[in-house]
Amino acid sequence: MTRPPTPSGGSYPAAGSNYPPTGPVTPGYRDPRSAPPLYPPGREPIPPRRPRRSSPLVAPMLALLGLVLVGGGSLWAMGFLDSTLGDAAAEATATPDTRTALASADPLASGEPDGTADETPEPVIDDIDTAIVEPPSDERANVKGSILFTRSGDIWAVSGTSLQRLTDSDSVQSDAYPVWSPDGKSIYFVRSTKKVTNKTRPGGKYTFYTPDLMRMKPDGSNRKKVFNSLIKDSRGLWFSHVAQPSVSSAGNNIAVVSDGPDGSADEVTLHIIDAKSGRLRKVATPTQPRLGHNDPAFSPDGTRIAFTYNDDNGPDGDPRVAIFTCRTKSNCSVGKVKYLKAGYANPSWSPDGKLLAVEATGGTGRDIVLVSARRGDVRVELTTDGDSFAPE
């Protein structure tokens, strides 16, 4: 870089000399290394402004204003959503007559703009609590026969294209485990009833959910109690567990799993309830299970009961299917039992009684296979996804 000329027209000292000079300096001389740069007139940079000191109250006031705006917006949104949901619930619970009146008064209320009928009917919500949506008639499944199932503590039945609620649960009662009698004239199920004791056990009051075996007609009427699980003895009030009923072909015996007539057994095992007297009897099995029984299923001829025998193998469960053969059709509390190989559970009979659809258990889940009811060997593997349950 070329040095600017000296004010006197001379030259700078040679390189390596004492520079900048330490002696007297010519008047008007500017040291280019220390003096600020020179700018042409009118192009000098604007000097920086001194920062203004804001009031210490400004930041808190702005924060408070932001909170007020956010809170007001939230309250408005909640009020708007509540109004919208309330209108939707009122419209969903309107009776058919109300819907018809609204549709006739306003074409848009029924989804038919300008009076033109919509070819695709909108789903109808019958019950806002359970949100049952009915598909169009041409998309409904046509069930041949009848299917029973449990939903939200009630027994339901579907037949053809109709769906019917058979029981009405409440805060005290709930129903489960529905099964048909073989003749199709009755439905058996387990009703659990909430009962609060009156200082009948040590320590004061207890809340029981007593499971009773019930019977009703296919339309849900004429409900009767077949087995009363509530027990009153010297200890006070108690009850027996009863679950998973299966009815024999003659309708006289009902296989269940229970902890016994007095509710004192350590495990739940196979029992028989007499359909007329309601008497509960334990089925005599030669081997006591470590983890109890479950999934009883009467054979089509009513002479055998297949069930799951829950054993263990060290820390792991080791279920196996067992088949109990009744001494007679009328006496199923005594007989003989045969255990199939381990690794299967939840049996269901084929109509001819020769095969069992079971769950094949394993470390990766459960699959459905068909096994011989006589020898227990696998005939067909139906699934391999490790996520299949409850064959029927």
Coordinates of C-alpha atoms in Angstrom, one line a residue:
M1 CA 0.0 0.0 0.0
T2 CA 1.4 3.5 -1.0
R3 CA 1.9 5.9 1.9
P4 CA 0.2 9.3 1.6
P5 CA 2.5 12.2 1.1
T6 CA 3.8 14.1 4.0
P7 CA 2.3 17.5 4.7
S8 CA 5.7 19.2 3.9
G9 CA 6.1 17.3 0.7
G10 CA 9.1 15.2 1.9
S11 CA 9.3 11.5 2.3
Y12 CA 9.0 9.0 5.2
P13 CA 12.0 7.5 6.9
A14 CA 13.5 4.5 5.2
A15 CA 12.4 1.0 6.2
G16 CA 13.9 -0.2 9.5
S17 CA 14.3 3.3 10.9
N18 CA 12.4 4.6 13.8
Y19 CA 8.9 4.9 12.5
P20 CA 6.7 6.5 13.5
P21 CA 9.1 9.3 14.4
T22 CA 9.6 9.9 18.1
G23 CA 10.8 13.5 17.7
P24 CA 8.8 16.6 16.8
V25 CA 6.1 16.0 14.2
T26 CA 5.2 18.5 11.5
P27 CA 2.1 20.4 12.4
G28 CA -1.1 18.9 10.9
Y29 CA 0.5 15.4 10.5
R30 CA -1.9 12.4 11.0
D31 CA -0.6 9.1 11.9
P32 CA -2.4 6.7 9.5
R33 CA -2.2 3.8 11.9
S34 CA -3.8 5.5 14.9
A35 CA -6.0 8.3 13.5
P36 CA -9.5 7.6 12.4
P37 CA -10.0 7.2 8.7
L38 CA -10.8 10.3 6.6
Y39 CA -14.1 10.5 4.8
P40 CA -15.1 12.8 1.9
P41 CA -17.4 15.7 3.0
G42 CA -21.0 14.6 3.4
R43 CA -20.2 10.9 3.7
E44 CA -19.2 10.6 7.3
P45 CA -20.9 7.7 9.1
I46 CA -23.7 8.5 11.5
P47 CA -22.5 8.2 15.0
P48 CA -24.2 5.4 17.0
R49 CA -27.1 6.4 19.2
R50 CA -26.9 6.1 22.9
P51 CA -29.1 3.2 24.1
R52 CA -32.3 4.4 25.7
R53 CA -33.0 3.1 29.1
S54 CA -36.5 1.7 29.3
S55 CA -38.7 1.9 32.4
P56 CA -38.4 -1.2 34.7
L57 CA -42.2 -1.5 34.5
V58 CA -42.5 -2.0 30.8
A59 CA -41.5 -5.7 30.6
P60 CA -43.8 -6.9 33.4
M61 CA -46.7 -5.0 31.9
L62 CA -46.2 -6.5 28.5
A63 CA -46.0 -10.0 30.0
L64 CA -49.2 -9.4 32.0
L65 CA -50.9 -8.2 28.8
G66 CA -49.9 -11.4 27.0
L67 CA -51.3 -13.6 29.7
V68 CA -54.6 -11.7 29.6
L69 CA -54.9 -12.2 25.8
V70 CA -54.0 -15.9 26.0
G71 CA -56.4 -16.6 28.8
G72 CA -59.2 -14.7 27.1
G73 CA -58.7 -16.6 23.9
S74 CA -58.7 -20.0 25.7
L75 CA -62.0 -19.2 27.5
W76 CA -63.5 -18.2 24.2
A77 CA -62.4 -21.4 22.5
M78 CA -63.7 -23.5 25.4
G79 CA -67.1 -21.8 25.2
F80 CA -67.3 -22.2 21.4
L81 CA -66.4 -26.0 21.6
D82 CA -68.9 -26.6 24.4
S83 CA -71.6 -24.9 22.4
T84 CA -70.8 -26.9 19.3
L85 CA -70.6 -30.2 21.1
G86 CA -73.8 -29.5 23.0
D87 CA -75.6 -28.8 19.7
A88 CA -74.1 -32.0 18.2
A89 CA -75.3 -34.1 21.2
A90 CA -78.7 -32.6 21.1
E91 CA -79.0 -33.4 17.4
A92 CA -77.7 -36.9 17.9
T93 CA -80.2 -37.8 20.6
A94 CA -83.2 -36.4 18.7
T95 CA -86.0 -38.8 18.3
P96 CA -86.9 -40.1 14.8
D97 CA -90.1 -37.9 14.9
T98 CA -88.0 -34.9 15.7
R99 CA -85.6 -35.7 12.9
T100 CA -88.5 -36.0 10.5
A101 CA -90.0 -32.7 11.6
L102 CA -86.7 -30.9 11.2
A103 CA -86.1 -32.4 7.8
S104 CA -89.5 -31.4 6.5
A105 CA -89.1 -27.8 7.8
D106 CA -85.6 -27.4 6.5
P107 CA -84.2 -29.5 3.5
L108 CA -80.6 -28.8 4.6
A109 CA -81.3 -30.4 8.1
S110 CA -81.5 -33.9 6.5
G111 CA -78.5 -33.4 4.2
E112 CA -80.6 -32.8 1.1
P113 CA -79.7 -29.4 -0.4
D114 CA -82.3 -27.8 -2.6
G115 CA -84.7 -30.6 -1.9
T116 CA -82.6 -33.1 -3.9
A117 CA -82.4 -36.5 -2.1
D118 CA -78.9 -37.7 -1.3
E119 CA -78.2 -41.2 -2.7
T120 CA -75.9 -42.1 0.2
P121 CA -77.7 -41.9 3.6
E122 CA -75.8 -40.5 6.5
P123 CA -75.1 -42.9 9.4
V124 CA -77.6 -42.6 12.3
I125 CA -76.4 -42.5 15.9
D126 CA -78.9 -44.4 17.9
D127 CA -77.2 -44.0 21.3
I128 CA -74.9 -41.1 22.1
D129 CA -73.4 -43.1 25.0
T130 CA -72.3 -46.2 23.0
A131 CA -72.1 -44.4 19.6
I132 CA -73.7 -47.2 17.5
V133 CA -73.4 -46.3 13.8
E134 CA -75.8 -48.0 11.4
P135 CA -74.3 -48.4 7.9
P136 CA -76.5 -48.2 4.8
S137 CA -78.8 -51.2 4.3
D138 CA -76.9 -52.4 1.3
E139 CA -73.6 -52.5 3.3
R140 CA -75.0 -54.4 6.4
A141 CA -73.8 -57.9 7.2
N142 CA -76.6 -60.5 7.0
V143 CA -75.9 -62.8 10.0
K144 CA -77.4 -66.3 9.5
G145 CA -78.5 -67.5 12.9
S146 CA -77.7 -65.4 16.0
I147 CA -74.5 -64.1 17.6
L148 CA -74.3 -63.1 21.3
F149 CA -71.7 -60.8 22.6
T150 CA -71.0 -58.5 25.6
R151 CA -70.6 -54.7 25.3
S152 CA -70.4 -52.1 28.1
G153 CA -71.8 -54.5 30.6
D154 CA -74.8 -55.6 28.5
I155 CA -75.7 -58.7 26.5
W156 CA -76.4 -58.0 22.8
A157 CA -77.6 -60.2 20.0
V158 CA -77.3 -59.7 16.2
S159 CA -79.4 -61.7 13.8
G160 CA -79.9 -61.0 10.1
T161 CA -79.3 -57.3 9.9
S162 CA -80.8 -56.3 13.2
L163 CA -79.0 -55.6 16.5
Q164 CA -80.8 -55.9 19.8
R165 CA -79.7 -55.1 23.4
L166 CA -81.0 -57.8 25.7
T167 CA -80.0 -56.6 29.1
D168 CA -79.8 -53.1 30.7
S169 CA -76.8 -52.7 33.0
D170 CA -76.5 -49.9 35.5
S171 CA -74.2 -48.7 38.3
V172 CA -75.1 -51.8 40.4
Q173 CA -75.3 -54.7 37.8
S174 CA -73.3 -55.7 34.7
D175 CA -73.6 -58.9 32.5
A176 CA -71.1 -61.1 30.7
Y177 CA -70.4 -64.6 29.4
P178 CA -73.5 -65.1 27.3
V179 CA -74.1 -68.6 25.8
W180 CA -77.0 -70.3 24.0
S181 CA -78.7 -73.4 25.2
P182 CA -78.3 -76.1 22.5
D183 CA -82.1 -75.9 21.7
G184 CA -81.9 -72.1 21.2
K185 CA -84.7 -71.5 23.6
S186 CA -82.6 -69.9 26.4
I187 CA -79.6 -67.7 27.0
Y188 CA -77.3 -68.2 30.0
F189 CA -75.1 -65.5 31.3
V190 CA -73.3 -64.3 34.4
R191 CA -74.6 -61.2 36.2
S192 CA -72.3 -59.4 38.7
T193 CA -74.1 -57.4 41.3
K194 CA -72.5 -54.8 43.6
K195 CA -73.2 -55.4 47.2
V196 CA -71.9 -53.5 50.2
T197 CA -71.7 -55.5 53.4
N198 CA -72.8 -54.3 56.8
K199 CA -69.7 -55.0 59.0
T200 CA -70.0 -58.7 58.3
R201 CA -66.3 -59.3 57.8
P202 CA -63.3 -58.4 60.0
G203 CA -62.3 -54.8 59.5
G204 CA -65.7 -53.4 58.7
K205 CA -67.6 -53.0 55.4
Y206 CA -66.6 -54.6 52.1
T207 CA -67.9 -54.2 48.6
F208 CA -68.6 -57.4 46.8
Y209 CA -69.4 -58.0 43.1
T210 CA -71.3 -61.3 43.3
P211 CA -71.5 -63.3 40.1
D212 CA -74.8 -65.2 39.7
L213 CA -75.7 -67.5 36.8
M214 CA -78.8 -66.2 35.0
R215 CA -81.1 -67.5 32.3
M216 CA -83.4 -65.6 30.0
K217 CA -85.4 -66.0 26.8
P218 CA -83.8 -65.1 23.4
D219 CA -85.6 -61.7 23.5
G220 CA -84.2 -60.8 26.9
S221 CA -87.4 -61.4 28.9
N222 CA -88.2 -63.8 31.8
R223 CA -84.8 -63.5 33.5
K224 CA -84.3 -66.0 36.3
K225 CA -81.4 -66.8 38.6
V226 CA -80.1 -70.3 38.2
F227 CA -77.2 -70.2 40.7
N228 CA -77.0 -67.7 43.6
S229 CA -73.3 -67.2 44.5
L230 CA -74.0 -65.3 47.7
I231 CA -73.1 -67.3 50.9
K232 CA -74.1 -66.5 54.4
D233 CA -72.4 -68.5 57.2
S234 CA -70.7 -68.0 60.5
R235 CA -68.1 -65.8 58.9
G236 CA -70.8 -63.5 57.6
L237 CA -71.5 -62.8 53.9
W238 CA -69.3 -64.2 51.2
F239 CA -69.6 -65.5 47.7
S240 CA -68.4 -68.1 45.1
H241 CA -66.8 -67.2 41.8
V242 CA -68.6 -68.5 38.7
A243 CA -67.5 -67.8 35.1
Q244 CA -67.5 -69.1 31.5
P245 CA -70.7 -71.3 31.4
S246 CA -71.1 -74.0 28.8
V247 CA -74.4 -75.9 28.5
S248 CA -74.7 -79.6 27.7
S249 CA -76.8 -80.8 24.8
A250 CA -79.6 -82.0 27.0
G251 CA -79.6 -78.6 28.8
N252 CA -79.5 -80.2 32.3
N253 CA -75.8 -79.6 33.1
I254 CA -73.9 -76.3 32.9
A255 CA -70.1 -76.5 33.1
V256 CA -68.4 -73.5 34.8
V257 CA -65.2 -72.6 36.5
S258 CA -65.5 -71.8 40.2
D259 CA -63.7 -71.8 43.5
G260 CA -66.3 -74.1 45.0
P261 CA -69.7 -74.0 46.7
D262 CA -68.3 -72.2 49.8
G263 CA -65.8 -70.0 47.9
S264 CA -62.9 -71.4 50.0
A265 CA -60.8 -73.1 47.3
D266 CA -57.4 -71.8 46.5
E267 CA -57.9 -72.1 42.8
V268 CA -60.7 -71.9 40.2
T269 CA -61.5 -75.4 38.8
L270 CA -64.1 -77.2 36.7
H271 CA -67.5 -77.4 38.3
I272 CA -71.0 -78.5 37.2
I273 CA -74.3 -76.6 37.9
D274 CA -77.6 -78.5 37.8
A275 CA -79.9 -76.4 35.6
K276 CA -82.9 -77.2 37.7
S277 CA -81.8 -77.2 41.2
G278 CA -78.9 -74.7 40.9
R279 CA -76.6 -77.0 42.9
L280 CA -72.8 -76.5 42.3
R281 CA -70.6 -79.6 42.3
K282 CA -66.9 -79.9 41.7
V283 CA -65.8 -82.2 38.9
A284 CA -63.4 -84.9 40.2
T285 CA -60.1 -84.6 38.3
P286 CA -57.3 -86.9 39.3
T287 CA -54.6 -84.3 39.2
Q288 CA -54.7 -81.0 41.1
P289 CA -53.7 -78.1 38.9
R290 CA -51.2 -75.6 40.1
L291 CA -52.9 -72.7 38.4
G292 CA -56.5 -73.9 38.0
H293 CA -58.8 -74.5 35.1
N294 CA -60.6 -72.4 32.6
D295 CA -62.4 -72.4 29.1
P296 CA -64.8 -75.3 29.7
A297 CA -66.7 -76.5 26.6
F298 CA -69.3 -79.3 26.4
S299 CA -69.0 -81.7 23.4
P300 CA -71.9 -81.7 20.9
D301 CA -73.2 -85.0 22.4
G302 CA -73.0 -83.7 26.0
T303 CA -70.8 -86.6 27.2
R304 CA -67.4 -84.8 27.4
I305 CA -66.0 -81.5 28.6
A306 CA -62.9 -80.0 27.1
F307 CA -61.1 -77.4 29.2
T308 CA -57.7 -75.8 29.8
Y309 CA -55.6 -77.3 32.5
N310 CA -53.2 -74.6 33.6
D311 CA -49.9 -76.1 34.7
D312 CA -46.5 -74.4 35.0
N313 CA -43.0 -75.1 33.9
G314 CA -40.7 -73.4 36.3
P315 CA -41.4 -69.6 36.0
D316 CA -43.4 -70.1 32.8
G317 CA -47.0 -71.1 32.2
D318 CA -47.6 -74.5 30.6
P319 CA -51.3 -74.9 29.7
R320 CA -52.7 -78.0 28.1
V321 CA -56.1 -79.1 26.9
A322 CA -57.8 -81.8 29.0
I323 CA -60.9 -83.8 28.2
F324 CA -63.3 -85.0 30.9
T325 CA -65.6 -87.8 30.0
C326 CA -68.8 -87.9 32.2
R327 CA -69.9 -91.2 33.7
T328 CA -73.4 -90.6 32.3
K329 CA -75.1 -87.7 30.6
S330 CA -77.0 -86.9 33.8
N331 CA -74.0 -87.3 36.1
C332 CA -71.0 -85.2 35.0
S333 CA -69.4 -84.7 38.4
V334 CA -67.6 -88.0 38.2
G335 CA -65.8 -89.7 35.3
K336 CA -62.3 -89.9 33.8
V337 CA -60.0 -87.3 32.4
K338 CA -57.4 -87.4 29.6
Y339 CA -54.7 -84.8 29.2
L340 CA -53.4 -83.8 25.7
K341 CA -49.9 -82.6 25.1
A342 CA -48.9 -79.3 26.6
G343 CA -48.9 -76.0 24.7
Y344 CA -52.6 -75.7 23.8
A345 CA -55.5 -73.8 25.4
N346 CA -59.1 -72.6 24.9
P347 CA -60.6 -75.6 23.2
S348 CA -63.8 -75.5 21.0
W349 CA -65.4 -78.6 19.5
S350 CA -66.2 -79.3 15.9
P351 CA -69.8 -80.2 15.2
D352 CA -69.0 -83.9 14.8
G353 CA -66.9 -84.0 18.1
K354 CA -63.7 -85.3 16.3
L355 CA -61.6 -82.1 16.3
L356 CA -60.8 -79.3 18.6
A357 CA -60.0 -75.8 17.5
V358 CA -57.4 -74.6 20.1
E359 CA -54.9 -71.8 20.7
A360 CA -51.3 -73.0 20.2
T361 CA -49.3 -71.1 22.9
G362 CA -45.7 -70.1 22.6
G363 CA -43.2 -67.4 23.4
T364 CA -44.2 -65.3 20.3
G365 CA -47.9 -65.3 21.0
R366 CA -50.9 -67.5 20.1
D367 CA -52.2 -69.1 16.9
I368 CA -55.2 -71.2 16.0
V369 CA -54.7 -74.9 15.1
L370 CA -57.0 -77.9 14.8
V371 CA -56.1 -81.0 16.8
S372 CA -57.5 -84.5 17.1
A373 CA -59.8 -84.8 20.1
R374 CA -58.7 -88.3 20.6
R375 CA -54.9 -88.1 20.4
G376 CA -54.2 -84.4 20.4
D377 CA -52.0 -84.3 17.3
V378 CA -52.1 -81.3 15.0
R379 CA -54.2 -81.6 11.9
V380 CA -54.2 -78.1 10.5
E381 CA -52.4 -74.9 11.4
L382 CA -54.9 -72.1 10.6
T383 CA -52.8 -69.0 11.6
T384 CA -49.2 -68.1 12.0
D385 CA -49.4 -64.4 13.0
G386 CA -48.9 -65.0 16.8
D387 CA -51.9 -62.8 17.5
S388 CA -55.0 -65.1 17.1
F389 CA -57.3 -66.0 20.0
A390 CA -60.7 -67.6 21.0
P391 CA -61.6 -70.1 18.2
E392 CA -65.2 -71.1 17.9

